CSV table of C-alpha atoms in Angstrom, one decimal:
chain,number,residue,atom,x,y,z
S,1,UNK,CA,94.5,68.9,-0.7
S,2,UNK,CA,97.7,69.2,-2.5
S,3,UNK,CA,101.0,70.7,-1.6
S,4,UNK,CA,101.4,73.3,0.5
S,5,UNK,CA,103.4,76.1,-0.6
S,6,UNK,CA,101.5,79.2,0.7
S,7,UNK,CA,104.4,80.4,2.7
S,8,UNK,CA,106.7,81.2,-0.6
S,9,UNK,CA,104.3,82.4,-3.1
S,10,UNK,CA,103.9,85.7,-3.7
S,11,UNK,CA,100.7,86.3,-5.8
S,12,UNK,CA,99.4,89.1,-7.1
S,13,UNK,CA,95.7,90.4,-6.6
S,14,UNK,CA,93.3,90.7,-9.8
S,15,UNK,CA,90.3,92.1,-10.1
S,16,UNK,CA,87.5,90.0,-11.9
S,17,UNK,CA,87.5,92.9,-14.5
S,18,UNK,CA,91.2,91.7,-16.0
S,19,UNK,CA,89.8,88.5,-16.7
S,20,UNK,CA,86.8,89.5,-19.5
S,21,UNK,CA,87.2,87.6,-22.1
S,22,UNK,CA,90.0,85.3,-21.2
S,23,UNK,CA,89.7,81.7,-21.3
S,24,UNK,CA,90.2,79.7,-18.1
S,25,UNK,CA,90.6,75.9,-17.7
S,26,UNK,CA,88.8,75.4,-14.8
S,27,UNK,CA,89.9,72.2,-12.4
S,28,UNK,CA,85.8,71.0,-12.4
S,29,UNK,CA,86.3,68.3,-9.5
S,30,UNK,CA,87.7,71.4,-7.3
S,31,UNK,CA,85.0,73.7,-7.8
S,32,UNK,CA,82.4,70.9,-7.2
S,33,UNK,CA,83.8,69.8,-3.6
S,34,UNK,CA,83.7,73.8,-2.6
S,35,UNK,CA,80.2,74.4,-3.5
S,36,UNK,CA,79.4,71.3,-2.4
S,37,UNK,CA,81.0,72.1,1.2
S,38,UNK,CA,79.6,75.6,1.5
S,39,UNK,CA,76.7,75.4,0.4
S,40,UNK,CA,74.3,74.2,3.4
S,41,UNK,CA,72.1,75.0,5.7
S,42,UNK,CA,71.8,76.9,9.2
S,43,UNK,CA,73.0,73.1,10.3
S,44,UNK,CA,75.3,71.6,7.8
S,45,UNK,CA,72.8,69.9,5.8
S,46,UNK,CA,73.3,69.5,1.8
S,47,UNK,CA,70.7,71.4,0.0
S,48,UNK,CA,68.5,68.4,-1.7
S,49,UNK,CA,65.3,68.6,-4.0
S,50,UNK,CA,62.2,66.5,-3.5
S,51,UNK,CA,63.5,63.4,-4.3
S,52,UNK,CA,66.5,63.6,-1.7
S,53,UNK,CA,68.8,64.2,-4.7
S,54,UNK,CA,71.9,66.8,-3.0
S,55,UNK,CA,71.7,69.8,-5.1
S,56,UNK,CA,74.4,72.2,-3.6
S,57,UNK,CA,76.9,71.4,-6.1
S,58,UNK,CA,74.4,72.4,-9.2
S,59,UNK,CA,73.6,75.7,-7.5
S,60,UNK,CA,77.2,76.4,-6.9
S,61,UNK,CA,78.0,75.9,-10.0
S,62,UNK,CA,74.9,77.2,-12.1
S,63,UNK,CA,74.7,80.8,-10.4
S,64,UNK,CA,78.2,81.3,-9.8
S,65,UNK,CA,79.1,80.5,-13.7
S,66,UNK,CA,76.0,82.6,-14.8
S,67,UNK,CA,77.3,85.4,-12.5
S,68,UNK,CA,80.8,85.1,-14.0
S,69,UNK,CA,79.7,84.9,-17.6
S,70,UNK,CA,77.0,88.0,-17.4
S,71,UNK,CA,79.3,90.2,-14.7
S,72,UNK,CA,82.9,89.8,-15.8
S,73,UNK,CA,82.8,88.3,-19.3
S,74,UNK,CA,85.3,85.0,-18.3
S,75,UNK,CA,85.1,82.1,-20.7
S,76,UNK,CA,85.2,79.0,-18.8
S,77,UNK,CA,86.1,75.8,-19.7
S,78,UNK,CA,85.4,72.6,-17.3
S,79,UNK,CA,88.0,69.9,-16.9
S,80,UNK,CA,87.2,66.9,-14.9
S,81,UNK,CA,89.2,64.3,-13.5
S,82,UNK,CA,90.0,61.0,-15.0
S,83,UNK,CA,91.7,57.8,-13.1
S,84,UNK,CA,93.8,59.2,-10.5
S,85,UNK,CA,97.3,58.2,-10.6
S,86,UNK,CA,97.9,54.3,-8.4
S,87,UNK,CA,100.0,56.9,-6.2
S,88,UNK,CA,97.7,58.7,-5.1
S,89,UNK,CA,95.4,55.4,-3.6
S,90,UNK,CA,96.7,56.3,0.2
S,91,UNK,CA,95.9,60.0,-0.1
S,92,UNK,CA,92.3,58.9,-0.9
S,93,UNK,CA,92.0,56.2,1.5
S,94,UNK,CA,93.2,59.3,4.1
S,95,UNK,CA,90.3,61.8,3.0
S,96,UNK,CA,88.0,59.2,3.5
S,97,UNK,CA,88.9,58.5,7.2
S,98,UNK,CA,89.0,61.9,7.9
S,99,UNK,CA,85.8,62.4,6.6
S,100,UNK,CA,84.2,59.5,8.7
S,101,UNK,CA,85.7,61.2,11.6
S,102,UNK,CA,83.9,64.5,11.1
S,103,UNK,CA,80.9,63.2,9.9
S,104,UNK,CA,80.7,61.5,14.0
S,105,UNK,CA,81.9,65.3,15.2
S,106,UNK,CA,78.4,66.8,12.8
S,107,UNK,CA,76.2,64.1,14.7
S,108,UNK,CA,77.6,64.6,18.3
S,109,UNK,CA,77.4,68.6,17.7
S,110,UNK,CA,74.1,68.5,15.9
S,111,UNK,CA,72.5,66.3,18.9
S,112,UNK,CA,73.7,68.8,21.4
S,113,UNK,CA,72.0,71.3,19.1
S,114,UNK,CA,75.3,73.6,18.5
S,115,UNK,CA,74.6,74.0,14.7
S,116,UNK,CA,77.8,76.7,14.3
S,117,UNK,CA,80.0,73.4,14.9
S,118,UNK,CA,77.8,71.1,13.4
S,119,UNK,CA,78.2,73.4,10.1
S,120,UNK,CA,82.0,74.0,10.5
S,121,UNK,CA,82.6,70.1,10.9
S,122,UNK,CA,79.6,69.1,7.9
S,123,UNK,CA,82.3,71.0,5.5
S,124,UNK,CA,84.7,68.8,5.6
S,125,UNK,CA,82.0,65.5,4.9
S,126,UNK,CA,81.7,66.6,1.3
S,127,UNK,CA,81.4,63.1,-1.1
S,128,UNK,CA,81.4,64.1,-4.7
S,129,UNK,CA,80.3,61.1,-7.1
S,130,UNK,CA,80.3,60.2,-10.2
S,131,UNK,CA,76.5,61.0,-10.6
S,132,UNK,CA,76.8,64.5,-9.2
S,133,UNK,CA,79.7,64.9,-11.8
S,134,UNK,CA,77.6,63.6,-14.7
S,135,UNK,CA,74.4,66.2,-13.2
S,136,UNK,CA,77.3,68.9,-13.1
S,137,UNK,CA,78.4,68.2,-17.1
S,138,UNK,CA,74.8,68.0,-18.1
S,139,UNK,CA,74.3,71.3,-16.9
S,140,UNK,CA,77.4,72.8,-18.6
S,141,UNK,CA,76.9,70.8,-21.7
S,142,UNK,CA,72.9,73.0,-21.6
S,143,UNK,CA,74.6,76.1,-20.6
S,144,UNK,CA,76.7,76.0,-24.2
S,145,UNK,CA,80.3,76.4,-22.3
S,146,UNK,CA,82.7,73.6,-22.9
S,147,UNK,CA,84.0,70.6,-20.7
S,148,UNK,CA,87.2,68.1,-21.4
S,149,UNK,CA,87.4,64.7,-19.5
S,150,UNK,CA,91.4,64.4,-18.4
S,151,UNK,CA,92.8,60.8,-18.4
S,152,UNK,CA,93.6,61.4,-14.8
S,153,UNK,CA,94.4,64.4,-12.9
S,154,UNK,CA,92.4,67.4,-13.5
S,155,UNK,CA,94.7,69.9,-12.7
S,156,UNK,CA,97.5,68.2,-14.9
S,157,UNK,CA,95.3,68.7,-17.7
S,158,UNK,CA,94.4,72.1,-17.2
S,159,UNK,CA,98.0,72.9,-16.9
S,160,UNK,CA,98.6,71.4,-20.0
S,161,UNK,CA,95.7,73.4,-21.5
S,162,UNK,CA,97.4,76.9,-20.2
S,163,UNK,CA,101.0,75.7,-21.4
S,164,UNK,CA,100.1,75.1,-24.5
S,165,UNK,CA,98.3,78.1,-25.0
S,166,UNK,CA,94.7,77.3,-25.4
S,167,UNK,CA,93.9,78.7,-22.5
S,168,UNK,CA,95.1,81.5,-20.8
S,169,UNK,CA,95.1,80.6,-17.3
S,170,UNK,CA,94.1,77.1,-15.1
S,171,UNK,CA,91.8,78.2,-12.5
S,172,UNK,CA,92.1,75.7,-9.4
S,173,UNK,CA,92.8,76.4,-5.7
S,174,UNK,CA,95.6,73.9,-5.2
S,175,UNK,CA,99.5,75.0,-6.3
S,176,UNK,CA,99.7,71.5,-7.6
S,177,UNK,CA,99.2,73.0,-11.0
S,178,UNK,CA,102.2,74.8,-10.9
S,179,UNK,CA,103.7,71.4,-10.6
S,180,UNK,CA,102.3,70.4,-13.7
S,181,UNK,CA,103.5,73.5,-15.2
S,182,UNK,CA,100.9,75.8,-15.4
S,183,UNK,CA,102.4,79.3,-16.6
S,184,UNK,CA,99.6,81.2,-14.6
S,185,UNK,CA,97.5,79.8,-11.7
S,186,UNK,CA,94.4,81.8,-11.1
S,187,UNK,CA,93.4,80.8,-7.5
S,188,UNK,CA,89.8,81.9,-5.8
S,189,UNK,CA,88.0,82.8,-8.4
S,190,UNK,CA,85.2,83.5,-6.6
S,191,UNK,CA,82.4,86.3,-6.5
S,192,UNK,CA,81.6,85.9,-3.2
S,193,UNK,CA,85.0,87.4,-1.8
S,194,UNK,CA,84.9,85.1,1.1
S,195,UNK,CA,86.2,81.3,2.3
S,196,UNK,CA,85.3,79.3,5.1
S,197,UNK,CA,87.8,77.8,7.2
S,198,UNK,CA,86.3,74.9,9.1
S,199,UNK,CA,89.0,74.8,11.8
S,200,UNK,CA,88.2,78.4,12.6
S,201,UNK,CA,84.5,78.7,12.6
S,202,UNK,CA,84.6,81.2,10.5
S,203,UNK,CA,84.8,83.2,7.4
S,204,UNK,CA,88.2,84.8,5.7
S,205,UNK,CA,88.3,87.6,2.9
S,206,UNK,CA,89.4,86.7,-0.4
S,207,UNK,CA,90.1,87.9,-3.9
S,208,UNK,CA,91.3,86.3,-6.8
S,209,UNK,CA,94.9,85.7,-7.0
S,210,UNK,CA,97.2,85.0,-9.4
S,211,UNK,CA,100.6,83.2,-9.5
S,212,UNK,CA,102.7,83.4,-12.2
S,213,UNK,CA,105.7,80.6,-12.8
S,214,UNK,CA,108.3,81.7,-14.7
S,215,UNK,CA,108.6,85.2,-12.3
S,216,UNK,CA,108.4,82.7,-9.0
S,217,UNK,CA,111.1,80.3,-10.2
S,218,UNK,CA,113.4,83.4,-11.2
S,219,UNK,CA,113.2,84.7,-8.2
S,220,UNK,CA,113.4,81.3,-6.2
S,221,UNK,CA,116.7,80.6,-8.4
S,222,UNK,CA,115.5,77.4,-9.2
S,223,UNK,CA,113.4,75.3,-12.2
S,224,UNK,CA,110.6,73.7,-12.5
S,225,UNK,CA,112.0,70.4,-12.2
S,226,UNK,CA,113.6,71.6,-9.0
S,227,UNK,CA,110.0,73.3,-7.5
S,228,UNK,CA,108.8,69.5,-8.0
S,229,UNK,CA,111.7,68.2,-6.0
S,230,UNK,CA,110.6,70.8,-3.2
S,231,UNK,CA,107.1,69.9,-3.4
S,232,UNK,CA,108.4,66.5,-2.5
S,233,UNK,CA,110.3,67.2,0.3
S,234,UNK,CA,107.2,69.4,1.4
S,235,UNK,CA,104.9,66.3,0.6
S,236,UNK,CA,102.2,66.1,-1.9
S,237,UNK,CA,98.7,64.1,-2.8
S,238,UNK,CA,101.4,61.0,-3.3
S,239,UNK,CA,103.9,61.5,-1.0
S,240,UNK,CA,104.4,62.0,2.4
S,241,UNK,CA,107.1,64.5,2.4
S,242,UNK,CA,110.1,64.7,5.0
S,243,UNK,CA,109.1,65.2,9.0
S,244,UNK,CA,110.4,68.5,10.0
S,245,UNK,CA,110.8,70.2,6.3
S,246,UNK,CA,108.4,73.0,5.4
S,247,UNK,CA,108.4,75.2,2.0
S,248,UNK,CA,111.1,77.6,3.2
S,249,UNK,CA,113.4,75.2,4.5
S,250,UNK,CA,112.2,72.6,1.3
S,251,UNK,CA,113.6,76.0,-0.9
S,252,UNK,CA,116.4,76.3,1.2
S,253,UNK,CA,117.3,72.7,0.4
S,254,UNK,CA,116.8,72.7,-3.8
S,255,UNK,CA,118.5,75.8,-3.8
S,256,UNK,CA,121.6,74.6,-1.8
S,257,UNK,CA,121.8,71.2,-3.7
S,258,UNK,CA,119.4,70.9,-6.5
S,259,UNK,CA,117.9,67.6,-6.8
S,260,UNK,CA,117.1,65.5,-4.3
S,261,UNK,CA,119.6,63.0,-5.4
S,262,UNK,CA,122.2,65.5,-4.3
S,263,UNK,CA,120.6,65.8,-0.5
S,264,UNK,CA,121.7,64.0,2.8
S,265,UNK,CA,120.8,60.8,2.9
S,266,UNK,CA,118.3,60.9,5.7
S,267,UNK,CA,116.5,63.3,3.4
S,268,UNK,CA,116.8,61.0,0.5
S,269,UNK,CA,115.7,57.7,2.3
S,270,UNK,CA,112.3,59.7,3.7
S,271,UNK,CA,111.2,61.3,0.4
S,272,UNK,CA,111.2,57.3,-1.5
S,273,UNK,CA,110.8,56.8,-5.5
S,274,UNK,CA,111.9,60.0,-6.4
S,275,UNK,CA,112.0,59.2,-10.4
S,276,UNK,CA,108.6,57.5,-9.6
S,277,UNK,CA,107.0,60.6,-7.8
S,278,UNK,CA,108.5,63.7,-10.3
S,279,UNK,CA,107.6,61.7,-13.2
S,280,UNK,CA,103.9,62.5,-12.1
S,281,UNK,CA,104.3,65.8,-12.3
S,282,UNK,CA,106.9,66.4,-14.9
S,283,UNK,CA,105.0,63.8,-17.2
S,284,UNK,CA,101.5,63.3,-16.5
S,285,UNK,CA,98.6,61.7,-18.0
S,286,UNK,CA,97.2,64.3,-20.7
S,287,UNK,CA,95.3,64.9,-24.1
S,288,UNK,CA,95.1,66.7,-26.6
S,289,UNK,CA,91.8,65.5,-27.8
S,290,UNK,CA,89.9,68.0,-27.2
S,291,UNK,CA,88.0,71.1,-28.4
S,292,UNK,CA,86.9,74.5,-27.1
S,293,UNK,CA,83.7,75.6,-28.5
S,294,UNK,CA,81.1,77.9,-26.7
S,295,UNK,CA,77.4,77.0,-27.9
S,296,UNK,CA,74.0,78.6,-27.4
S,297,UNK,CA,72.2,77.9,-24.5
S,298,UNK,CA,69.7,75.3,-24.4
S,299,UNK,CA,67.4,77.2,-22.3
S,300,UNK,CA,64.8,75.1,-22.0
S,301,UNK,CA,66.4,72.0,-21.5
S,302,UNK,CA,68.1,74.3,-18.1
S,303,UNK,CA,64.9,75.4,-16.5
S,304,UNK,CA,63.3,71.5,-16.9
S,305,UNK,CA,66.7,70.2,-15.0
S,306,UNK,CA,67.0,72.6,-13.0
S,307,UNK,CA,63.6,73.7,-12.0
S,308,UNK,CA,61.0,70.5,-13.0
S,309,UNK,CA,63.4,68.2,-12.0
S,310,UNK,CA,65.2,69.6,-9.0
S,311,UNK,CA,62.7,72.4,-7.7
S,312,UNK,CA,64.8,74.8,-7.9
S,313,UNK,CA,63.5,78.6,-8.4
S,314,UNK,CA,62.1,79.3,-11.8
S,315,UNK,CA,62.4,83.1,-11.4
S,316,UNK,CA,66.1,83.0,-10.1
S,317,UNK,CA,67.3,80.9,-12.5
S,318,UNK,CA,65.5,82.5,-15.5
S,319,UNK,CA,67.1,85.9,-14.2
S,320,UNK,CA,70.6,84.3,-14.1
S,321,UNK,CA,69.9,82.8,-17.4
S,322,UNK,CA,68.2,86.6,-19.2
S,323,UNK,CA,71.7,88.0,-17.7
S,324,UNK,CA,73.9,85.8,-18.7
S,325,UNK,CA,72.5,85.1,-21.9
S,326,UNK,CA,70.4,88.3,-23.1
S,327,UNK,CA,67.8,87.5,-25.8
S,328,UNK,CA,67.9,83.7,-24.7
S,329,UNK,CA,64.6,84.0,-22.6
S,330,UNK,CA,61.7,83.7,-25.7
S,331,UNK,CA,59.1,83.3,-22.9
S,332,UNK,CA,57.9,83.9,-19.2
S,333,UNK,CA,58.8,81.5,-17.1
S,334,UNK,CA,56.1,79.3,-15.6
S,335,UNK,CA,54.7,79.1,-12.1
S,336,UNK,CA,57.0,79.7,-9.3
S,337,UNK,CA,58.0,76.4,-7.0
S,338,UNK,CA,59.5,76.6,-3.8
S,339,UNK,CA,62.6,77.9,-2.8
S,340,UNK,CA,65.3,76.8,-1.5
């Protein structure tokens, strides 16, 4: 989920145009869950192939990086998530019981037949494992583009990536790679132009956004160190935060005393280990053992994991393939299967 800081951003919109040729480090893990909330059927159901194998998150990710590649020219670079911080083992622990609790809210709406609900509350059921994640790099590892396994967090790694100028952005939906110092955040990079918001029913308008650091923290009057102090007080993936403190009053607070060290003590108490909890942020499991290098297509090798394996449309994804990659396509595809 990751902090919440949407009241005090102010990002700016960009059009999918700006972005041809740029290089994004793109938080994998994040991408994964949304396709594989979103993508369903009429009732909340996963799509699956013949085997009962869930294939929404290979579609997603497929067509929508296809699109991106032969539409807009973005270079995209997959990071995954390593170990995640001992921190973060309540956060997890609390996704998974909310996730029981809407799976029984999917079954009691899909056995009164309401499938609007039954979709809305199938969203937020999403379980991405480590084979989906392996399918997901197989794909990308066919498709040519690049991936790098973080030690731990995704996002901190990405943010490394950008700060470090490998990259020039970290794509991810959360502002938690702001905390990790991300000079620009690219947020909703999406083709679709649209989110759903499961507590609503219903679908919002979107366009990509993005967030740059250094111009928030000069006009927040504060540093980074001091935006990880008010993520704290908000609460993050490893902390609860303090009852009552929102991002306003959070920048109120770091702007009036600076670290939290400096706060009442009631505030100081709630928030815990604070050296603990900004070390996370401020010094986080990364690597540079990497490299970014964009490959040719194994074309073949897509259609056969894709289509032989998964049933997937031959014809769709040998279009998405011809556009992306022109000249890649030697031959006809064969036979149509079903689709989905």
């Amino acid at each position: 989920m990751g902090v919440v800081l949407t009241p005090i951003v102010h990002p700016q919109p960009i059009a999918l145009a700006e972005l041809r040729d740029k290089t994004l480090a793109v938080d994998g893990n994040g991408e994964l869950y949304q396709f594989l909330a979103l993508i369903r059927l009429r009732d909340g159901t996963p799509l699956r192939d013949a085997g009962g194998r869930v294939t929404s998150h290979l579609s997603g990710l497929f067509f929508r990086t296809t699109r991106l590649i032969a539409e807009h020219g973005v270079k995209v670079v997959f990071v995954f998530d390593g170990a995640p911080p001992a921190a973060k083992a309540q956060e997890i622990e609390r996704r998974r019981a909310v996730k029981v609790e809407f799976e029984r809210a999917r079954d009691e709406a899909l056995a009164r037949g309401d499938f609007e609900t039954a979709y809305a509350k199938a969203t937020m059921t999403s379980r991405l494992t480590r084979e989906m994640v392996g399918e997901a790099r197989e794909l990308l590892r066919m498709l040519g583009l690049p991936v790098v396994q973080a030690p731990s967090e995704g996002e901190a790694q990405a943010a490394h990536m950008a700060r470090s100028g490998r990259v020039w952005a970290a794509a991810s939906k959360d502002y938690d790679t702001l905390l990790f110092g991300a000079p620009r955040l690219l947020r909703f990079l999406t083709i679709s132009g649209k989110e759903f918001m499961p507590s609503q029913g219903k679908f919002r308008p979107l366009v990509p956004e993005l967030i740059a650091l250094d111009a928030h923290l000069a006009d927040w009057r504060i540093s980074r160190e001091a935006l990880v102090d008010l993520a704290l007080l908000v609460g993050t993936d490893f902390n609860d935060g303090v009852r009552g403190i929102g991002p306003k009053k959070a920048l109120a607070l770091v702007q009036r005393h600076g670290a939290i060290e400096q706060m009442p003590a009631e505030i100081r108490d709630a928030v815990g280990d604070v050296a603990s909890l900004r070390q996370i942020y401020l010094d986080p499991d990364v690597t540079d053992d990497y490299a970014i290098a964009f490959g040719e297509p194994d074309v073949d090798g897509v259609i056969r994991f894709l289509c032989d394996e998964r049933q997937f449309s031959h014809q769709r994804v040998a279009d998405a393939l011809t556009r992306a990659f022109p000249g890649a396509m030697s031959a006809p595809p064969d036979a149509e299967p079903r689709l989905f």
